Amino acid sequence: MYNRKKPLEEIPEENTKVWTCETEGCNSWMRDNFAFDHVPTCLICHEPMVSGEKMLPALNNSNSDMKGLKKGTPIL
């Protein structure tokens, strides 16, 4: 039997610094290089987040200094 689907490429993963919500029952998390604050708060339950690491697919953030931007500054 012939299958036309292309085989999936391996996506490289790396240990990535993330922020996770410390509230029990909240599964919210964000990558550190996409956070606007040095210690962000959860966007869902508005509680503090704690730093940690996860094995995630590699992503490049073209705006590397997100924490240096003023809030309300448009990202281009």
mmCIF file of N, CA and C in Angstrom:
data_model
loop_
_atom_site.group_PDB
_atom_site.id
_atom_site.type_symbol
_atom_site.label_atom_id
_atom_site.label_comp_id
_atom_site.label_asym_id
_atom_site.label_seq_id
_atom_site.Cartn_x
_atom_site.Cartn_y
_atom_site.Cartn_z
ATOM 1 N N MET A 1 0.848 -1.172 0.000
ATOM 2 C CA MET A 1 0.000 0.000 0.000
ATOM 3 C C MET A 1 0.896 1.238 0.000
ATOM 4 N N TYR A 2 0.558 2.211 -0.798
ATOM 5 C CA TYR A 2 1.337 3.428 -0.935
ATOM 6 C C TYR A 2 0.727 4.532 -0.075
ATOM 7 N N ASN A 3 1.574 5.251 0.642
ATOM 8 C CA ASN A 3 1.133 6.356 1.492
ATOM 9 C C ASN A 3 1.833 7.618 1.015
ATOM 10 N N ARG A 4 1.080 8.656 0.681
ATOM 11 C CA ARG A 4 1.661 9.889 0.160
ATOM 12 C C ARG A 4 2.182 10.833 1.238
ATOM 13 N N LYS A 5 1.849 10.573 2.455
ATOM 14 C CA LYS A 5 2.278 11.481 3.527
ATOM 15 C C LYS A 5 3.794 11.454 3.663
ATOM 16 N N LYS A 6 4.356 12.636 3.858
ATOM 17 C CA LYS A 6 5.796 12.733 4.074
ATOM 18 C C LYS A 6 6.101 12.323 5.517
ATOM 19 N N PRO A 7 7.232 11.707 5.738
ATOM 20 C CA PRO A 7 7.584 11.369 7.125
ATOM 21 C C PRO A 7 7.829 12.650 7.928
ATOM 22 N N LEU A 8 7.426 12.656 9.182
ATOM 23 C CA LEU A 8 7.614 13.823 10.037
ATOM 24 C C LEU A 8 9.088 14.000 10.362
ATOM 25 N N GLU A 9 9.528 15.250 10.308
ATOM 26 C CA GLU A 9 10.914 15.557 10.644
ATOM 27 C C GLU A 9 11.064 15.627 12.156
ATOM 28 N N GLU A 10 12.217 15.249 12.633
ATOM 29 C CA GLU A 10 12.516 15.359 14.055
ATOM 30 C C GLU A 10 12.688 16.836 14.406
ATOM 31 N N ILE A 11 11.942 17.306 15.378
ATOM 32 C CA ILE A 11 12.066 18.685 15.846
ATOM 33 C C ILE A 11 13.049 18.682 17.013
ATOM 34 N N PRO A 12 14.137 19.441 16.905
ATOM 35 C CA PRO A 12 15.121 19.439 17.996
ATOM 36 C C PRO A 12 14.539 20.053 19.267
ATOM 37 N N GLU A 13 14.741 19.377 20.381
ATOM 38 C CA GLU A 13 14.276 19.879 21.669
ATOM 39 C C GLU A 13 15.470 20.280 22.515
ATOM 40 N N GLU A 14 15.232 21.217 23.417
ATOM 41 C CA GLU A 14 16.290 21.664 24.328
ATOM 42 C C GLU A 14 15.683 21.993 25.682
ATOM 43 N N ASN A 15 16.509 21.945 26.702
ATOM 44 C CA ASN A 15 16.080 22.334 28.042
ATOM 45 C C ASN A 15 15.857 23.843 28.025
ATOM 46 N N THR A 16 14.641 24.280 28.330
ATOM 47 C CA THR A 16 14.256 25.680 28.216
ATOM 48 C C THR A 16 13.811 26.208 29.570
ATOM 49 N N LYS A 17 14.277 27.414 29.923
ATOM 50 C CA LYS A 17 13.862 28.047 31.171
ATOM 51 C C LYS A 17 12.423 28.531 31.011
ATOM 52 N N VAL A 18 11.556 28.150 31.948
ATOM 53 C CA VAL A 18 10.140 28.518 31.896
ATOM 54 C C VAL A 18 9.682 29.039 33.249
ATOM 55 N N TRP A 19 8.544 29.705 33.236
ATOM 56 C CA TRP A 19 7.858 30.141 34.452
ATOM 57 C C TRP A 19 6.577 29.331 34.551
ATOM 58 N N THR A 20 6.324 28.699 35.699
ATOM 59 C CA THR A 20 5.106 27.926 35.908
ATOM 60 C C THR A 20 4.332 28.519 37.073
ATOM 61 N N CYS A 21 3.007 28.451 36.991
ATOM 62 C CA CYS A 21 2.157 28.969 38.050
ATOM 63 C C CYS A 21 2.271 28.058 39.267
ATOM 64 N N GLU A 22 2.384 28.655 40.445
ATOM 65 C CA GLU A 22 2.532 27.851 41.660
ATOM 66 C C GLU A 22 1.199 27.518 42.319
ATOM 67 N N THR A 23 0.079 27.989 41.756
ATOM 68 C CA THR A 23 -1.232 27.685 42.306
ATOM 69 C C THR A 23 -1.621 26.256 41.960
ATOM 70 N N GLU A 24 -2.090 25.514 42.955
ATOM 71 C CA GLU A 24 -2.515 24.142 42.723
ATOM 72 C C GLU A 24 -3.730 24.133 41.795
ATOM 73 N N GLY A 25 -3.684 23.305 40.785
ATOM 74 C CA GLY A 25 -4.782 23.207 39.835
ATOM 75 C C GLY A 25 -4.631 24.095 38.617
ATOM 76 N N CYS A 26 -3.708 25.044 38.629
ATOM 77 C CA CYS A 26 -3.473 25.911 37.474
ATOM 78 C C CYS A 26 -2.279 25.345 36.702
ATOM 79 N N ASN A 27 -2.456 25.077 35.420
ATOM 80 C CA ASN A 27 -1.395 24.485 34.604
ATOM 81 C C ASN A 27 -0.697 25.498 33.713
ATOM 82 N N SER A 28 -0.833 26.771 34.008
ATOM 83 C CA SER A 28 -0.276 27.829 33.181
ATOM 84 C C SER A 28 1.249 27.857 33.265
ATOM 85 N N TRP A 29 1.896 28.113 32.120
ATOM 86 C CA TRP A 29 3.343 28.282 32.078
ATOM 87 C C TRP A 29 3.700 29.131 30.865
ATOM 88 N N MET A 30 4.907 29.726 30.864
ATOM 89 C CA MET A 30 5.398 30.496 29.726
ATOM 90 C C MET A 30 6.915 30.393 29.650
ATOM 91 N N ARG A 31 7.432 30.515 28.455
ATOM 92 C CA ARG A 31 8.884 30.516 28.265
ATOM 93 C C ARG A 31 9.452 31.815 28.843
ATOM 94 N N ASP A 32 10.640 31.727 29.445
ATOM 95 C CA ASP A 32 11.260 32.912 30.045
ATOM 96 C C ASP A 32 11.584 33.959 28.993
ATOM 97 N N ASN A 33 12.044 33.546 27.803
ATOM 98 C CA ASN A 33 12.423 34.543 26.798
ATOM 99 C C ASN A 33 11.222 35.194 26.118
ATOM 100 N N PHE A 34 9.989 34.798 26.474
ATOM 101 C CA PHE A 34 8.787 35.465 25.983
ATOM 102 C C PHE A 34 8.057 36.209 27.101
ATOM 103 N N ALA A 35 8.632 36.261 28.302
ATOM 104 C CA ALA A 35 8.015 36.955 29.438
ATOM 105 C C ALA A 35 8.424 38.428 29.421
ATOM 106 N N PHE A 36 7.496 39.307 29.805
ATOM 107 C CA PHE A 36 7.783 40.739 29.853
ATOM 108 C C PHE A 36 8.331 41.187 31.200
ATOM 109 N N ASP A 37 8.097 40.430 32.270
ATOM 110 C CA ASP A 37 8.544 40.802 33.608
ATOM 111 C C ASP A 37 9.657 39.869 34.072
ATOM 112 N N HIS A 38 10.480 40.380 35.001
ATOM 113 C CA HIS A 38 11.550 39.541 35.563
ATOM 114 C C HIS A 38 10.961 38.423 36.412
ATOM 115 N N VAL A 39 9.860 38.687 37.106
ATOM 116 C CA VAL A 39 9.103 37.657 37.836
ATOM 117 C C VAL A 39 7.633 37.854 37.449
ATOM 118 N N PRO A 40 7.176 37.131 36.418
ATOM 119 C CA PRO A 40 5.815 37.355 35.928
ATOM 120 C C PRO A 40 4.742 36.796 36.845
ATOM 121 N N THR A 41 3.530 37.285 36.662
ATOM 122 C CA THR A 41 2.372 36.737 37.365
ATOM 123 C C THR A 41 1.547 35.956 36.353
ATOM 124 N N CYS A 42 0.811 34.979 36.826
ATOM 125 C CA CYS A 42 0.004 34.110 35.980
ATOM 126 C C CYS A 42 -1.096 34.933 35.300
ATOM 127 N N LEU A 43 -1.247 34.753 34.002
ATOM 128 C CA LEU A 43 -2.270 35.490 33.260
ATOM 129 C C LEU A 43 -3.660 34.926 33.505
ATOM 130 N N ILE A 44 -3.754 33.714 34.043
ATOM 131 C CA ILE A 44 -5.053 33.091 34.273
ATOM 132 C C ILE A 44 -5.567 33.393 35.676
ATOM 133 N N CYS A 45 -4.728 33.115 36.703
ATOM 134 C CA CYS A 45 -5.209 33.280 38.081
ATOM 135 C C CYS A 45 -4.525 34.445 38.818
ATOM 136 N N HIS A 46 -3.626 35.170 38.170
ATOM 137 C CA HIS A 46 -2.960 36.360 38.712
ATOM 138 C C HIS A 46 -2.153 36.078 39.976
ATOM 139 N N GLU A 47 -1.598 34.874 40.101
ATOM 140 C CA GLU A 47 -0.733 34.503 41.214
ATOM 141 C C GLU A 47 0.724 34.504 40.737
ATOM 142 N N PRO A 48 1.691 34.565 41.671
ATOM 143 C CA PRO A 48 3.102 34.559 41.275
ATOM 144 C C PRO A 48 3.488 33.251 40.586
ATOM 145 N N MET A 49 4.512 33.346 39.737
ATOM 146 C CA MET A 49 5.012 32.169 39.031
ATOM 147 C C MET A 49 6.417 31.851 39.534
ATOM 148 N N VAL A 50 6.826 30.590 39.413
ATOM 149 C CA VAL A 50 8.151 30.157 39.844
ATOM 150 C C VAL A 50 8.945 29.688 38.631
ATOM 151 N N SER A 51 10.256 29.878 38.699
ATOM 152 C CA SER A 51 11.146 29.512 37.610
ATOM 153 C C SER A 51 11.411 28.012 37.612
ATOM 154 N N GLY A 52 11.573 27.454 36.433
ATOM 155 C CA GLY A 52 11.883 26.039 36.294
ATOM 156 C C GLY A 52 12.374 25.763 34.883
ATOM 157 N N GLU A 53 12.460 24.483 34.523
ATOM 158 C CA GLU A 53 12.902 24.097 33.185
ATOM 159 C C GLU A 53 12.001 23.018 32.628
ATOM 160 N N LYS A 54 11.840 23.027 31.290
ATOM 161 C CA LYS A 54 11.084 22.005 30.573
ATOM 162 C C LYS A 54 11.845 21.654 29.304
ATOM 163 N N MET A 55 11.667 20.430 28.843
ATOM 164 C CA MET A 55 12.222 20.012 27.569
ATOM 165 C C MET A 55 11.200 20.371 26.495
ATOM 166 N N LEU A 56 11.520 21.390 25.667
ATOM 167 C CA LEU A 56 10.589 21.931 24.680
ATOM 168 C C LEU A 56 11.267 22.061 23.318
ATOM 169 N N PRO A 57 10.485 22.105 22.248
ATOM 170 C CA PRO A 57 11.067 22.364 20.924
ATOM 171 C C PRO A 57 11.760 23.729 20.910
ATOM 172 N N ALA A 58 12.884 23.792 20.212
ATOM 173 C CA ALA A 58 13.662 25.026 20.151
ATOM 174 C C ALA A 58 12.924 26.087 19.351
ATOM 175 N N LEU A 59 12.819 27.293 19.910
ATOM 176 C CA LEU A 59 12.225 28.451 19.241
ATOM 177 C C LEU A 59 13.180 29.626 19.358
ATOM 178 N N ASN A 60 13.220 30.452 18.327
ATOM 179 C CA ASN A 60 14.031 31.663 18.368
ATOM 180 C C ASN A 60 13.115 32.855 18.564
ATOM 181 N N ASN A 61 13.458 33.707 19.521
ATOM 182 C CA ASN A 61 12.720 34.937 19.766
ATOM 183 C C ASN A 61 13.528 36.072 19.157
ATOM 184 N N SER A 62 13.020 36.699 18.112
ATOM 185 C CA SER A 62 13.763 37.756 17.422
ATOM 186 C C SER A 62 13.927 39.000 18.281
ATOM 187 N N ASN A 63 13.067 39.198 19.277
ATOM 188 C CA ASN A 63 13.173 40.328 20.187
ATOM 189 C C ASN A 63 13.688 39.781 21.518
ATOM 190 N N SER A 64 14.995 39.722 21.669
ATOM 191 C CA SER A 64 15.588 39.044 22.818
ATOM 192 C C SER A 64 15.457 39.802 24.133
ATOM 193 N N ASP A 65 15.198 41.118 24.101
ATOM 194 C CA ASP A 65 15.130 41.888 25.342
ATOM 195 C C ASP A 65 13.689 42.284 25.650
ATOM 196 N N MET A 66 12.821 41.307 25.867
ATOM 197 C CA MET A 66 11.402 41.588 26.145
ATOM 198 C C MET A 66 11.231 42.272 27.495
ATOM 199 N N LYS A 67 12.090 41.952 28.472
ATOM 200 C CA LYS A 67 11.952 42.513 29.816
ATOM 201 C C LYS A 67 12.366 43.980 29.873
ATOM 202 N N GLY A 68 13.119 44.441 28.886
ATOM 203 C CA GLY A 68 13.562 45.826 28.846
ATOM 204 C C GLY A 68 12.541 46.764 28.227
ATOM 205 N N LEU A 69 11.515 46.206 27.599
ATOM 206 C CA LEU A 69 10.491 47.041 26.961
ATOM 207 C C LEU A 69 9.524 47.597 28.006
ATOM 208 N N LYS A 70 9.044 48.800 27.765
ATOM 209 C CA LYS A 70 8.004 49.367 28.613
ATOM 210 C C LYS A 70 6.707 48.665 28.281
ATOM 211 N N LYS A 71 5.852 48.500 29.275
ATOM 212 C CA LYS A 71 4.544 47.910 29.006
ATOM 213 C C LYS A 71 3.744 48.827 28.109
ATOM 214 N N GLY A 72 3.085 48.260 27.126
ATOM 215 C CA GLY A 72 2.310 49.030 26.165
ATOM 216 C C GLY A 72 3.099 49.398 24.931
ATOM 217 N N THR A 73 4.393 49.000 24.854
ATOM 218 C CA THR A 73 5.200 49.267 23.677
ATOM 219 C C THR A 73 4.870 48.242 22.601
ATOM 220 N N PRO A 74 4.499 48.655 21.398
ATOM 221 C CA PRO A 74 4.203 47.687 20.352
ATOM 222 C C PRO A 74 5.486 46.958 19.911
ATOM 223 N N ILE A 75 5.363 45.652 19.709
ATOM 224 C CA ILE A 75 6.484 44.842 19.268
ATOM 225 C C ILE A 75 6.409 44.730 17.754
ATOM 226 N N LEU A 76 7.468 45.105 17.076
ATOM 227 C CA LEU A 76 7.483 45.056 15.606
ATOM 228 C C LEU A 76 8.414 43.991 15.127
#
